[in-house]
Short mmCIF file of C-alpha atoms and ligand atoms in Angstrom, two decimals:
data_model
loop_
_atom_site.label_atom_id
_atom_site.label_comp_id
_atom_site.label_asym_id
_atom_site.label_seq_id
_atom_site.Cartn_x
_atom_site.Cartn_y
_atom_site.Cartn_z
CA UNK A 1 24.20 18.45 8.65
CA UNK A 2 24.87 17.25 11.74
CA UNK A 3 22.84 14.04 13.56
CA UNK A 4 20.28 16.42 15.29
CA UNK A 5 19.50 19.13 13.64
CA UNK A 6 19.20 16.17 10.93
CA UNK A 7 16.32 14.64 12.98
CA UNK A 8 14.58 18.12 12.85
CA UNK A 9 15.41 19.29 9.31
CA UNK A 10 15.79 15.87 7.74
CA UNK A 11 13.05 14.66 5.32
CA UNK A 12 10.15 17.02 4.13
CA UNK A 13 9.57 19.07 6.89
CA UNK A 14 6.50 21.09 7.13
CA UNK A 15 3.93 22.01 4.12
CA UNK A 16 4.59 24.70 1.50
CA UNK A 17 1.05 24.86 1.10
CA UNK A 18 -0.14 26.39 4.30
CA UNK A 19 3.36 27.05 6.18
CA UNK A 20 2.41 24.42 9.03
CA UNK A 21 5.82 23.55 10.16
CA UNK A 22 4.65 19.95 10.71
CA UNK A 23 3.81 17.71 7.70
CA UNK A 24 -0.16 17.19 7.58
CA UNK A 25 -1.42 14.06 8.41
CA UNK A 26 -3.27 13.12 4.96
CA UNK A 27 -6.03 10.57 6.40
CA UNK A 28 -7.27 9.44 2.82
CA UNK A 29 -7.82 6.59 0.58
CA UNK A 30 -7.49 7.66 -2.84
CA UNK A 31 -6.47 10.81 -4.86
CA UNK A 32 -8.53 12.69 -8.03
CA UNK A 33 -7.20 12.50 -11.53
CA UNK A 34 -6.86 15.49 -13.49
CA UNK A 35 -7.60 12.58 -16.38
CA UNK A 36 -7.46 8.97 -16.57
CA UNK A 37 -3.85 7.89 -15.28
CA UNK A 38 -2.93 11.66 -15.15
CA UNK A 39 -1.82 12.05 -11.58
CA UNK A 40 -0.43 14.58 -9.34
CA UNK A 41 1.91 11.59 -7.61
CA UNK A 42 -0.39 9.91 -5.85
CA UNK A 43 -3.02 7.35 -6.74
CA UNK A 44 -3.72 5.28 -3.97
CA UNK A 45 -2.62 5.30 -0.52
CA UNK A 46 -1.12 1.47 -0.59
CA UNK A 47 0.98 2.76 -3.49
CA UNK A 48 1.93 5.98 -1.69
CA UNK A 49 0.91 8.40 0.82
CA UNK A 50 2.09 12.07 1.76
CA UNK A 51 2.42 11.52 5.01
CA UNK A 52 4.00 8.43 4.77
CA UNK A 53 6.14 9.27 2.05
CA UNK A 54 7.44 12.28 4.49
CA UNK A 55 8.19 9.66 6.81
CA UNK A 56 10.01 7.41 4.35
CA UNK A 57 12.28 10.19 3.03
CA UNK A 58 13.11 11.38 7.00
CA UNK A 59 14.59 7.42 7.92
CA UNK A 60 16.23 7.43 4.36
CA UNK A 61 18.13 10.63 5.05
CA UNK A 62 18.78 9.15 8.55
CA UNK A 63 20.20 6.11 7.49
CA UNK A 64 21.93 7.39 4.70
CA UNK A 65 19.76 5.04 2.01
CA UNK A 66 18.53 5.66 -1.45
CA UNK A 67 14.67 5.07 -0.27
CA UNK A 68 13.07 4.46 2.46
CA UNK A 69 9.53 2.67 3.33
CA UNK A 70 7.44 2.20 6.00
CA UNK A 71 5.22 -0.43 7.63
CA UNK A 72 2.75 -1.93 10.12
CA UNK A 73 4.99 -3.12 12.47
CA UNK A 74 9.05 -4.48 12.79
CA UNK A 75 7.10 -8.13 11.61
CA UNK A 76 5.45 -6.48 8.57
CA UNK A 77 8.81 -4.79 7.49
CA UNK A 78 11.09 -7.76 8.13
CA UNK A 79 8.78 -9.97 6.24
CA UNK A 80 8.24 -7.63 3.15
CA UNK A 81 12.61 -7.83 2.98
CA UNK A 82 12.10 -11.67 2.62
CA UNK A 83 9.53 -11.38 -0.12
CA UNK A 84 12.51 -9.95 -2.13
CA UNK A 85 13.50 -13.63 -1.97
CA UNK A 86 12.15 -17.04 -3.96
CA UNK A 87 11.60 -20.29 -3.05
CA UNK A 88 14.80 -22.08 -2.36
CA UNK A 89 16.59 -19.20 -1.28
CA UNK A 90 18.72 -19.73 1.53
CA UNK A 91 19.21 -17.02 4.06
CA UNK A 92 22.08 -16.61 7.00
CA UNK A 93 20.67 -15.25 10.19
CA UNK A 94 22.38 -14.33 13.76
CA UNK A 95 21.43 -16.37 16.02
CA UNK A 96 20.04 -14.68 19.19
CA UNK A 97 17.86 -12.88 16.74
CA UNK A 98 14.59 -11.28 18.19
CA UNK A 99 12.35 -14.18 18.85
CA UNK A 100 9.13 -12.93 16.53
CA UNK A 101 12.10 -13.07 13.36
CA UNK A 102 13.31 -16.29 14.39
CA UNK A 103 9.31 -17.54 14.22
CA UNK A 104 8.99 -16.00 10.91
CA UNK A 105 11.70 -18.03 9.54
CA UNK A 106 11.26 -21.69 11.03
CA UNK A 107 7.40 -21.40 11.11
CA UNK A 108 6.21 -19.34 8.20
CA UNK A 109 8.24 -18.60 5.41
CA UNK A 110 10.19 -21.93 5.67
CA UNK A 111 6.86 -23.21 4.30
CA UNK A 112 7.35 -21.19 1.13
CA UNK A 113 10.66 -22.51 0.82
CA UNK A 114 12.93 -20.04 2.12
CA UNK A 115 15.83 -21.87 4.13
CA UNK A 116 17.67 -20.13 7.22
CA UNK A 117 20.51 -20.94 9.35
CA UNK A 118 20.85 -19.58 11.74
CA UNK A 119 24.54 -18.79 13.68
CA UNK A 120 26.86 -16.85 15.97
CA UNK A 121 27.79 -13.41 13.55
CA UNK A 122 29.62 -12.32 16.17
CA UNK A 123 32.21 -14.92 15.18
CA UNK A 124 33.03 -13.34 11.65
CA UNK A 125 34.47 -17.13 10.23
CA UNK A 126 30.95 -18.66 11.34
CA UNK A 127 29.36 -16.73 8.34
CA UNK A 128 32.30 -17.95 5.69
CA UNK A 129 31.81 -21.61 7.11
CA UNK A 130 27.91 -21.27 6.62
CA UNK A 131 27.17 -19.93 2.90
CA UNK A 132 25.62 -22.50 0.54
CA UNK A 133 25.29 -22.17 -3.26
CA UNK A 134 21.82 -21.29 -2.66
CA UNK A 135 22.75 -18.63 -0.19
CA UNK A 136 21.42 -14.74 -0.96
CA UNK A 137 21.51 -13.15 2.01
CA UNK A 138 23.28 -11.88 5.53
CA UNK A 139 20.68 -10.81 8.00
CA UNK A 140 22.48 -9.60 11.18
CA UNK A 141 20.96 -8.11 13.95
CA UNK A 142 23.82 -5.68 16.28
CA UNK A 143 23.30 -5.46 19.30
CA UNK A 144 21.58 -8.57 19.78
CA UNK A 145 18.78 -8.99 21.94
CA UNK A 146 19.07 -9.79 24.77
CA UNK A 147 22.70 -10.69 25.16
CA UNK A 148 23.76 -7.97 23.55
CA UNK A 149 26.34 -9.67 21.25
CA UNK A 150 27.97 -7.92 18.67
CA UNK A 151 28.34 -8.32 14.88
CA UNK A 152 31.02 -6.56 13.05
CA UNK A 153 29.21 -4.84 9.84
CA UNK A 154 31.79 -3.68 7.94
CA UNK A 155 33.67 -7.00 8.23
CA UNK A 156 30.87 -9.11 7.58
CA UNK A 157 28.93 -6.86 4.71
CA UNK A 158 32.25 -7.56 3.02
CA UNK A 159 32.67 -11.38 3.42
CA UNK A 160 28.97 -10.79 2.59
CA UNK A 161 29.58 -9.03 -0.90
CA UNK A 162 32.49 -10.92 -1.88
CA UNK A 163 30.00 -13.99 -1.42
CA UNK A 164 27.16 -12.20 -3.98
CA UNK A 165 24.99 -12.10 -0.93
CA UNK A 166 22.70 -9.03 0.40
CA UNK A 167 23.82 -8.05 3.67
CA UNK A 168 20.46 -7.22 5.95
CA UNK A 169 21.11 -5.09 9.46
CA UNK A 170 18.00 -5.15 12.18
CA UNK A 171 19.61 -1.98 13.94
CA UNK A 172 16.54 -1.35 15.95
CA UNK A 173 18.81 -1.42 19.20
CA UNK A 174 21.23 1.90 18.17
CA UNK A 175 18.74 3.25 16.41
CA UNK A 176 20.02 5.21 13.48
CA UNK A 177 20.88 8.40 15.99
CA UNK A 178 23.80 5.98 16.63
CA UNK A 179 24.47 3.46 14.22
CA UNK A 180 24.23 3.95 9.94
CA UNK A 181 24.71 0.04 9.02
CA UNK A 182 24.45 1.53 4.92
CA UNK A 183 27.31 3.16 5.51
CA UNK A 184 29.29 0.29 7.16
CA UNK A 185 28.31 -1.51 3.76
CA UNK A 186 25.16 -3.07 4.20
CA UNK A 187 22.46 -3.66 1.50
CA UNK A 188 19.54 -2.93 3.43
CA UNK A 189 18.56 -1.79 7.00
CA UNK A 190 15.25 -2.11 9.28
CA UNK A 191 14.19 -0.97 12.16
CA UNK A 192 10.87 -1.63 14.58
CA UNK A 193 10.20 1.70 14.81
CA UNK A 194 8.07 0.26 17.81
CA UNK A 195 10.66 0.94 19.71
CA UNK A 196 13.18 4.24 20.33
CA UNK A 197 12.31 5.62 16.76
CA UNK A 198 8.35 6.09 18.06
CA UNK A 199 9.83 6.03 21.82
CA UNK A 200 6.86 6.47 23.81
CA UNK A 201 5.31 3.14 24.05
CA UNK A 202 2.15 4.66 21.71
CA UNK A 203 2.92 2.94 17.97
CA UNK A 204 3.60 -0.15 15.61
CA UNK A 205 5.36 0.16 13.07
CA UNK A 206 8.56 -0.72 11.13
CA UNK A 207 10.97 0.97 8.54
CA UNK A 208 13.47 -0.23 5.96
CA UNK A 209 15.87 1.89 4.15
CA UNK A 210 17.87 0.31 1.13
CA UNK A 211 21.59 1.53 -0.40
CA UNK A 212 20.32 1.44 -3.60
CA UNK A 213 17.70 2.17 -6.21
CA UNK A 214 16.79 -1.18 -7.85
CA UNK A 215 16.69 -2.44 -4.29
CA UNK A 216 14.14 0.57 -3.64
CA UNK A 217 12.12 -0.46 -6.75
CA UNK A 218 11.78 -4.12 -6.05
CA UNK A 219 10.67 -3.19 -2.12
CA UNK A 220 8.18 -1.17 -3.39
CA UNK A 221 6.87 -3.34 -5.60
CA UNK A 222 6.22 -6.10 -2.65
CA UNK A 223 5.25 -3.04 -0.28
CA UNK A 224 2.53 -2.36 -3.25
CA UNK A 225 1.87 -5.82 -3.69
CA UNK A 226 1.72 -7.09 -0.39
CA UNK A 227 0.35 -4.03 1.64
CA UNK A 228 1.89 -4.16 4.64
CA UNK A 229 1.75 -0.19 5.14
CA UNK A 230 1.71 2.33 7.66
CA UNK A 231 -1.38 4.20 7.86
CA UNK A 232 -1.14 8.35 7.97
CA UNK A 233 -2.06 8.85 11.47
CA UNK A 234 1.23 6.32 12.74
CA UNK A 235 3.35 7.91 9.83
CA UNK A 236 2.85 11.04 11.79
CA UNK A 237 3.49 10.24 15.31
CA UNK A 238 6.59 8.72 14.15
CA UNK A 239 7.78 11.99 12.70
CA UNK A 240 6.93 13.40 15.95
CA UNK A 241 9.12 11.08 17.84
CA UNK A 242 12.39 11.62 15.38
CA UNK A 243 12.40 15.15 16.57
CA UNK A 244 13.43 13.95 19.96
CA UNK A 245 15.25 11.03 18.93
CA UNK A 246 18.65 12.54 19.78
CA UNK A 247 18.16 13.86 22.93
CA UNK A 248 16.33 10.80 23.76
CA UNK A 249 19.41 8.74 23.05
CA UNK A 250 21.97 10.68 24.88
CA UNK A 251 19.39 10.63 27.95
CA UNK A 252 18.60 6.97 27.50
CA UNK A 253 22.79 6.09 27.55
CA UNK A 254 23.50 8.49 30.43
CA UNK A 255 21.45 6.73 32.74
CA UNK A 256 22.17 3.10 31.83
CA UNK A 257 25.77 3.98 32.20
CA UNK A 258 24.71 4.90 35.59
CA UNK A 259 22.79 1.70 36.11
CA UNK A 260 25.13 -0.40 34.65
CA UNK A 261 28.00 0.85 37.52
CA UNK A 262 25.42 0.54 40.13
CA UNK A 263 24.92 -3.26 39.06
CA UNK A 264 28.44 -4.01 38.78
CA UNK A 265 29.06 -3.27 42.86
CA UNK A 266 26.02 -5.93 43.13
CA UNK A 267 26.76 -9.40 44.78
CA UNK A 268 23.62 -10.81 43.38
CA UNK A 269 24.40 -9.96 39.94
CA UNK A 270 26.54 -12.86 38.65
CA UNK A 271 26.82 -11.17 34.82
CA UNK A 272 25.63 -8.16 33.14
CA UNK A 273 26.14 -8.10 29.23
CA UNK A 274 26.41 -4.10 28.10
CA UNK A 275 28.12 -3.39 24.48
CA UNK A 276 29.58 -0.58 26.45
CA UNK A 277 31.62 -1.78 29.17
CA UNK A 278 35.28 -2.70 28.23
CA UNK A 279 35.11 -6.44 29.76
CA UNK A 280 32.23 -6.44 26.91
CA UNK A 281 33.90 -9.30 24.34
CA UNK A 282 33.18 -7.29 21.47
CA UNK A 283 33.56 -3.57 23.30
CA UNK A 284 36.30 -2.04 20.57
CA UNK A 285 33.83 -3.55 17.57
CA UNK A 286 30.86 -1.67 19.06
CA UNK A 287 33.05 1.63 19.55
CA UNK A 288 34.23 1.10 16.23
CA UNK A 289 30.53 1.29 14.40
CA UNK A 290 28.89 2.71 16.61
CA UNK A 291 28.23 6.52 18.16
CA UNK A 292 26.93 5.27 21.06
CA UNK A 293 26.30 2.08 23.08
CA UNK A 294 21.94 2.25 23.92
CA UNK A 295 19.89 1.75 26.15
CA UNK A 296 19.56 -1.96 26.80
CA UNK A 297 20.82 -4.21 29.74
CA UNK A 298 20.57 -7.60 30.69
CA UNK A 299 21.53 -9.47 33.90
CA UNK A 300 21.98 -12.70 35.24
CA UNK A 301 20.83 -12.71 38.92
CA UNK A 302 21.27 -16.82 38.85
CA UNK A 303 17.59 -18.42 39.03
CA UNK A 304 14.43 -18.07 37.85
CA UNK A 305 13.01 -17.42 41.44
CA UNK A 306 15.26 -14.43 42.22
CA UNK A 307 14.35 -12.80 38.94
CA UNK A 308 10.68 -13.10 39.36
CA UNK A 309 11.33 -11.79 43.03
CA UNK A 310 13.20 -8.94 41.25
CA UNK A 311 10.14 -8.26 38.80
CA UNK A 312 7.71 -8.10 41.89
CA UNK A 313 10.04 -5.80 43.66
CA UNK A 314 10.28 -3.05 41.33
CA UNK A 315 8.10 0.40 41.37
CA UNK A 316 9.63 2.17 38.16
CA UNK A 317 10.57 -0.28 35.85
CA UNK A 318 7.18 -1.70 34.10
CA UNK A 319 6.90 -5.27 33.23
CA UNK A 320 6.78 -5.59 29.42
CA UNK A 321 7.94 -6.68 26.46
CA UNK A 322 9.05 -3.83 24.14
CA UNK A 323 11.70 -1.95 24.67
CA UNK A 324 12.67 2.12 23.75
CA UNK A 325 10.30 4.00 25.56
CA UNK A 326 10.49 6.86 27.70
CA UNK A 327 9.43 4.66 30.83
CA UNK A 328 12.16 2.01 32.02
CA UNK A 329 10.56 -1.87 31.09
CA UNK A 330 11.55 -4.63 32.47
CA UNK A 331 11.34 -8.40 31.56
CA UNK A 332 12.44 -12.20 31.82
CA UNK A 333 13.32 -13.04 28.11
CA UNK A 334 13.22 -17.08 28.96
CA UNK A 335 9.07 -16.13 30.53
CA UNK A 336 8.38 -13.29 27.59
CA UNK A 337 10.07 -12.41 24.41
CA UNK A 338 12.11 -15.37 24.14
CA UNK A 339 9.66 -17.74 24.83
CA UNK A 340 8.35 -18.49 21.54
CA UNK A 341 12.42 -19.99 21.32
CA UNK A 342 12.71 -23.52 22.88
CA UNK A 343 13.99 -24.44 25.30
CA UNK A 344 16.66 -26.11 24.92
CA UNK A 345 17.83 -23.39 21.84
CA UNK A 346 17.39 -21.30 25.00
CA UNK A 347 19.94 -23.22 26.52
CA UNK A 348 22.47 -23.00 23.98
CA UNK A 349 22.56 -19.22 23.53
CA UNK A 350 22.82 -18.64 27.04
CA UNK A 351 19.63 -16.92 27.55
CA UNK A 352 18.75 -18.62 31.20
CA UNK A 353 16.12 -18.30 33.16
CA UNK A 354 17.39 -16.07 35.90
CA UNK A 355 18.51 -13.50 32.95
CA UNK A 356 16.49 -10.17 33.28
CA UNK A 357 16.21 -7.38 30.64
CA UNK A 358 16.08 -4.01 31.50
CA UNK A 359 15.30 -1.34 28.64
CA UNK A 360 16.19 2.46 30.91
CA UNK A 361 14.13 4.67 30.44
CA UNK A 362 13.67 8.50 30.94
CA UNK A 363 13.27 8.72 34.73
CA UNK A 364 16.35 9.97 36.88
CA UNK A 365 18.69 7.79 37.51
CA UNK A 366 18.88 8.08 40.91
CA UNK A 367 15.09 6.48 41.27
CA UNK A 368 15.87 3.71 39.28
CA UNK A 369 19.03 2.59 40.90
CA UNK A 370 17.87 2.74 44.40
CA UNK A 371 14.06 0.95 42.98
CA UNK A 372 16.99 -1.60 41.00
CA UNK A 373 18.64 -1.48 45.05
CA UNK A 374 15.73 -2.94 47.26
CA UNK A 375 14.53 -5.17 44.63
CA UNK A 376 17.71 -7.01 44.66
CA UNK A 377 18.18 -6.91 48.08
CA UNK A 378 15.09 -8.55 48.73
C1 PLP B 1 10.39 -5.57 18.37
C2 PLP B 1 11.43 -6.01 17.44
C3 PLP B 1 11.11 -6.49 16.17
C4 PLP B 1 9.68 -6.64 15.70
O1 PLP B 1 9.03 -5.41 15.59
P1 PLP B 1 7.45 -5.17 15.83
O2 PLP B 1 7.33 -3.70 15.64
O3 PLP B 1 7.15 -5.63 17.22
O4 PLP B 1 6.73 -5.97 14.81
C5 PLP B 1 12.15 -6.83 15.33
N1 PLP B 1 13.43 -6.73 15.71
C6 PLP B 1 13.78 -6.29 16.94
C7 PLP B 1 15.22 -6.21 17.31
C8 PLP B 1 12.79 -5.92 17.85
O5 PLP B 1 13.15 -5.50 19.06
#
């Protein structure tokens, strides 16, 4: 089955029971026994849901996984993955990692003794140089955010495996319309399904699929014992949002290429970092793993005050955080999603403060370059 008629056909689709082509949204608690601990599947809706479970099956037949679960948000799913760990565990990260992972690591878990480092994945021998005897895991996140770097999964899933360590993709950014990280060799994948999987700006949530099925028990066990869920009603939309998914993508690449040649014949743009243009360092990697480059742009324009001029300008692109959505967003990392990073961190990765982040959206192209025109002209 091919990628799109996947996102329609994938999963459980529909209910045998009444021949409603979509799956019904079960809003309930608990489930009656025929006897005590005689079930029909269900018990309890932290345990397992229909709806969710539809859901779950759909992202692990999209990623290619042995099981697939789903949570409250990106945070809730990324967190649940580290619960697979112990105290003393020491994990590898990327380092321009999406700033509400980074906080999870240096200001909660670190105080149940989970250890991170955190460096460049892009450069493969970083990860080699990094791994400690108490090392367990690779988490890589490809394309970054916001600079866009790229890891090489299959290359570093290996150096990963030959190490005994898990190897951990955030491939919220490609989404897995473009991008299978399971079948580049990685342990585990997640996705804030905040983002393009939900795609119009209207749910939280996050999904993990794993590669194999003692991975899948032991996730469901901290899923079940932890209860970060997905309720029925978010499940749903979700669902709803896969259909389009594809065409979403295509749409959402179309007009960033678009944007990202407009921006290139712009004096005031002093750098643009796109996975998808060839002077990209790490271009023939992301061609390599990926179908398809996404939706995501960012752009030096030099100094703070010109991007905040830029961000006033603008009529179609929204200031927000998030990203995915059908409507374009727009935002300074250094003033909104990076800012929980300091400073001088900041610094070092090269996320300044004149660096804006575009996410395209939906709209035609044609607005959005000449809104993208007299903003920068200013
Ligand atoms: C948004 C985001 C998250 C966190 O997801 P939430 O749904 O906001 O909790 C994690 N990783 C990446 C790459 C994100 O963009």
């Amino acid at each position: 089955m091919k990628k799109k008629t996947q996102l329609i056909h994938g999963g459980i689709s529909g209910d045998e029971k009444t021949g409603a082509v979509s799956v019904p949204i079960f809003q309930v608690s608990t489930y009656k026994q025929d006897g005590p601990g005689s079930h029909r599947g269900y018990e309890y809706s932290r345990t397992g849901n229909p709806t969710r479970f539809a859901l779950e099956e759909l992202i692990k037949e999209l990623e290619d996984g042995k099981r697939g679960f789903a949570f409250g948000s990106g945070m809730a799913a990324i967190t649940a993955v580290m619960m697979l760990f112990s105290q003393g565990d020491h994990i590898l990260l990327t380092d321009d990692i999406y700033g509400g992972s980074f906080r999870v690591m240096t200001k909660v878990l670190n105080r149940f003794g989970l250890e991170a480092t955190f460096i460049d994945t892009s450069d493969l021998s970083n990860i080699q140089k990094a791994i400690q005897p108490n090392t367990k895991a690779l988490y890589i996140e490809t394309p970054t955010n916001p600079l866009l770097k790229i890891t090489d999964i299959e290359a570093a899933s290996k150096i990963a495996k030959d190490n005994g360590l898990l190897t951990i993709v955030d491939n919220t950014f490609s989404t897995p319309y473009w991008q299978n990280p399971i079948s580049l060799g990685a342990d585990i994948v997640l996705h804030s399904a905040t983002k393009y999987i939900g795609g119009h700006s209207d749910v939280v949530a996050g999904l993990v699929v794993v590669g194999d099925e003692k991975l899948g028990e032991d996730l469901h066990f901290v899923q079940n014992s932890t209860g970060g869920i997905l309720g029925p009603q978010d499940s749903w939309l979700l669902m709803r949002g896969i259909k389009t998914l594809g065409i979403r993508m295509e749409e959402h690449e179309e007009n960033t290429r678009k944007i990202v040649e407009f921006l290139s014949t712009q004096k005031a743009v002093t750098k643009i970092y796109y996975p998808g243009i060839e002077t990209h360092p790490n271009h023939a990697i992301a061609k390599k793993q990926s179908r398809g480059f996404g939706g995501m742009i960012s752009f030096d324009v030099g100094s703070a005050e010109k991007a905040a001029e830029v961000l006033k300008r603008v009529k179609y692109f929204t200031i927000a955080e998030s990203l995915g959505a059908v409507e374009s967003l727009i935002s300074i990392p250094a003033l909104m999603t990076h800012a929980s990073i300091p400073q001088e961190r900041r610094a070092e990765l090269g996320i300044t403060d004149g660096l804006i982040r575009v996410s395209v959206g939906l709209e035609d192209a044609e607005d959005l370059i000449e809104d993208l025109e007299q903003a920068l002209r200013g």
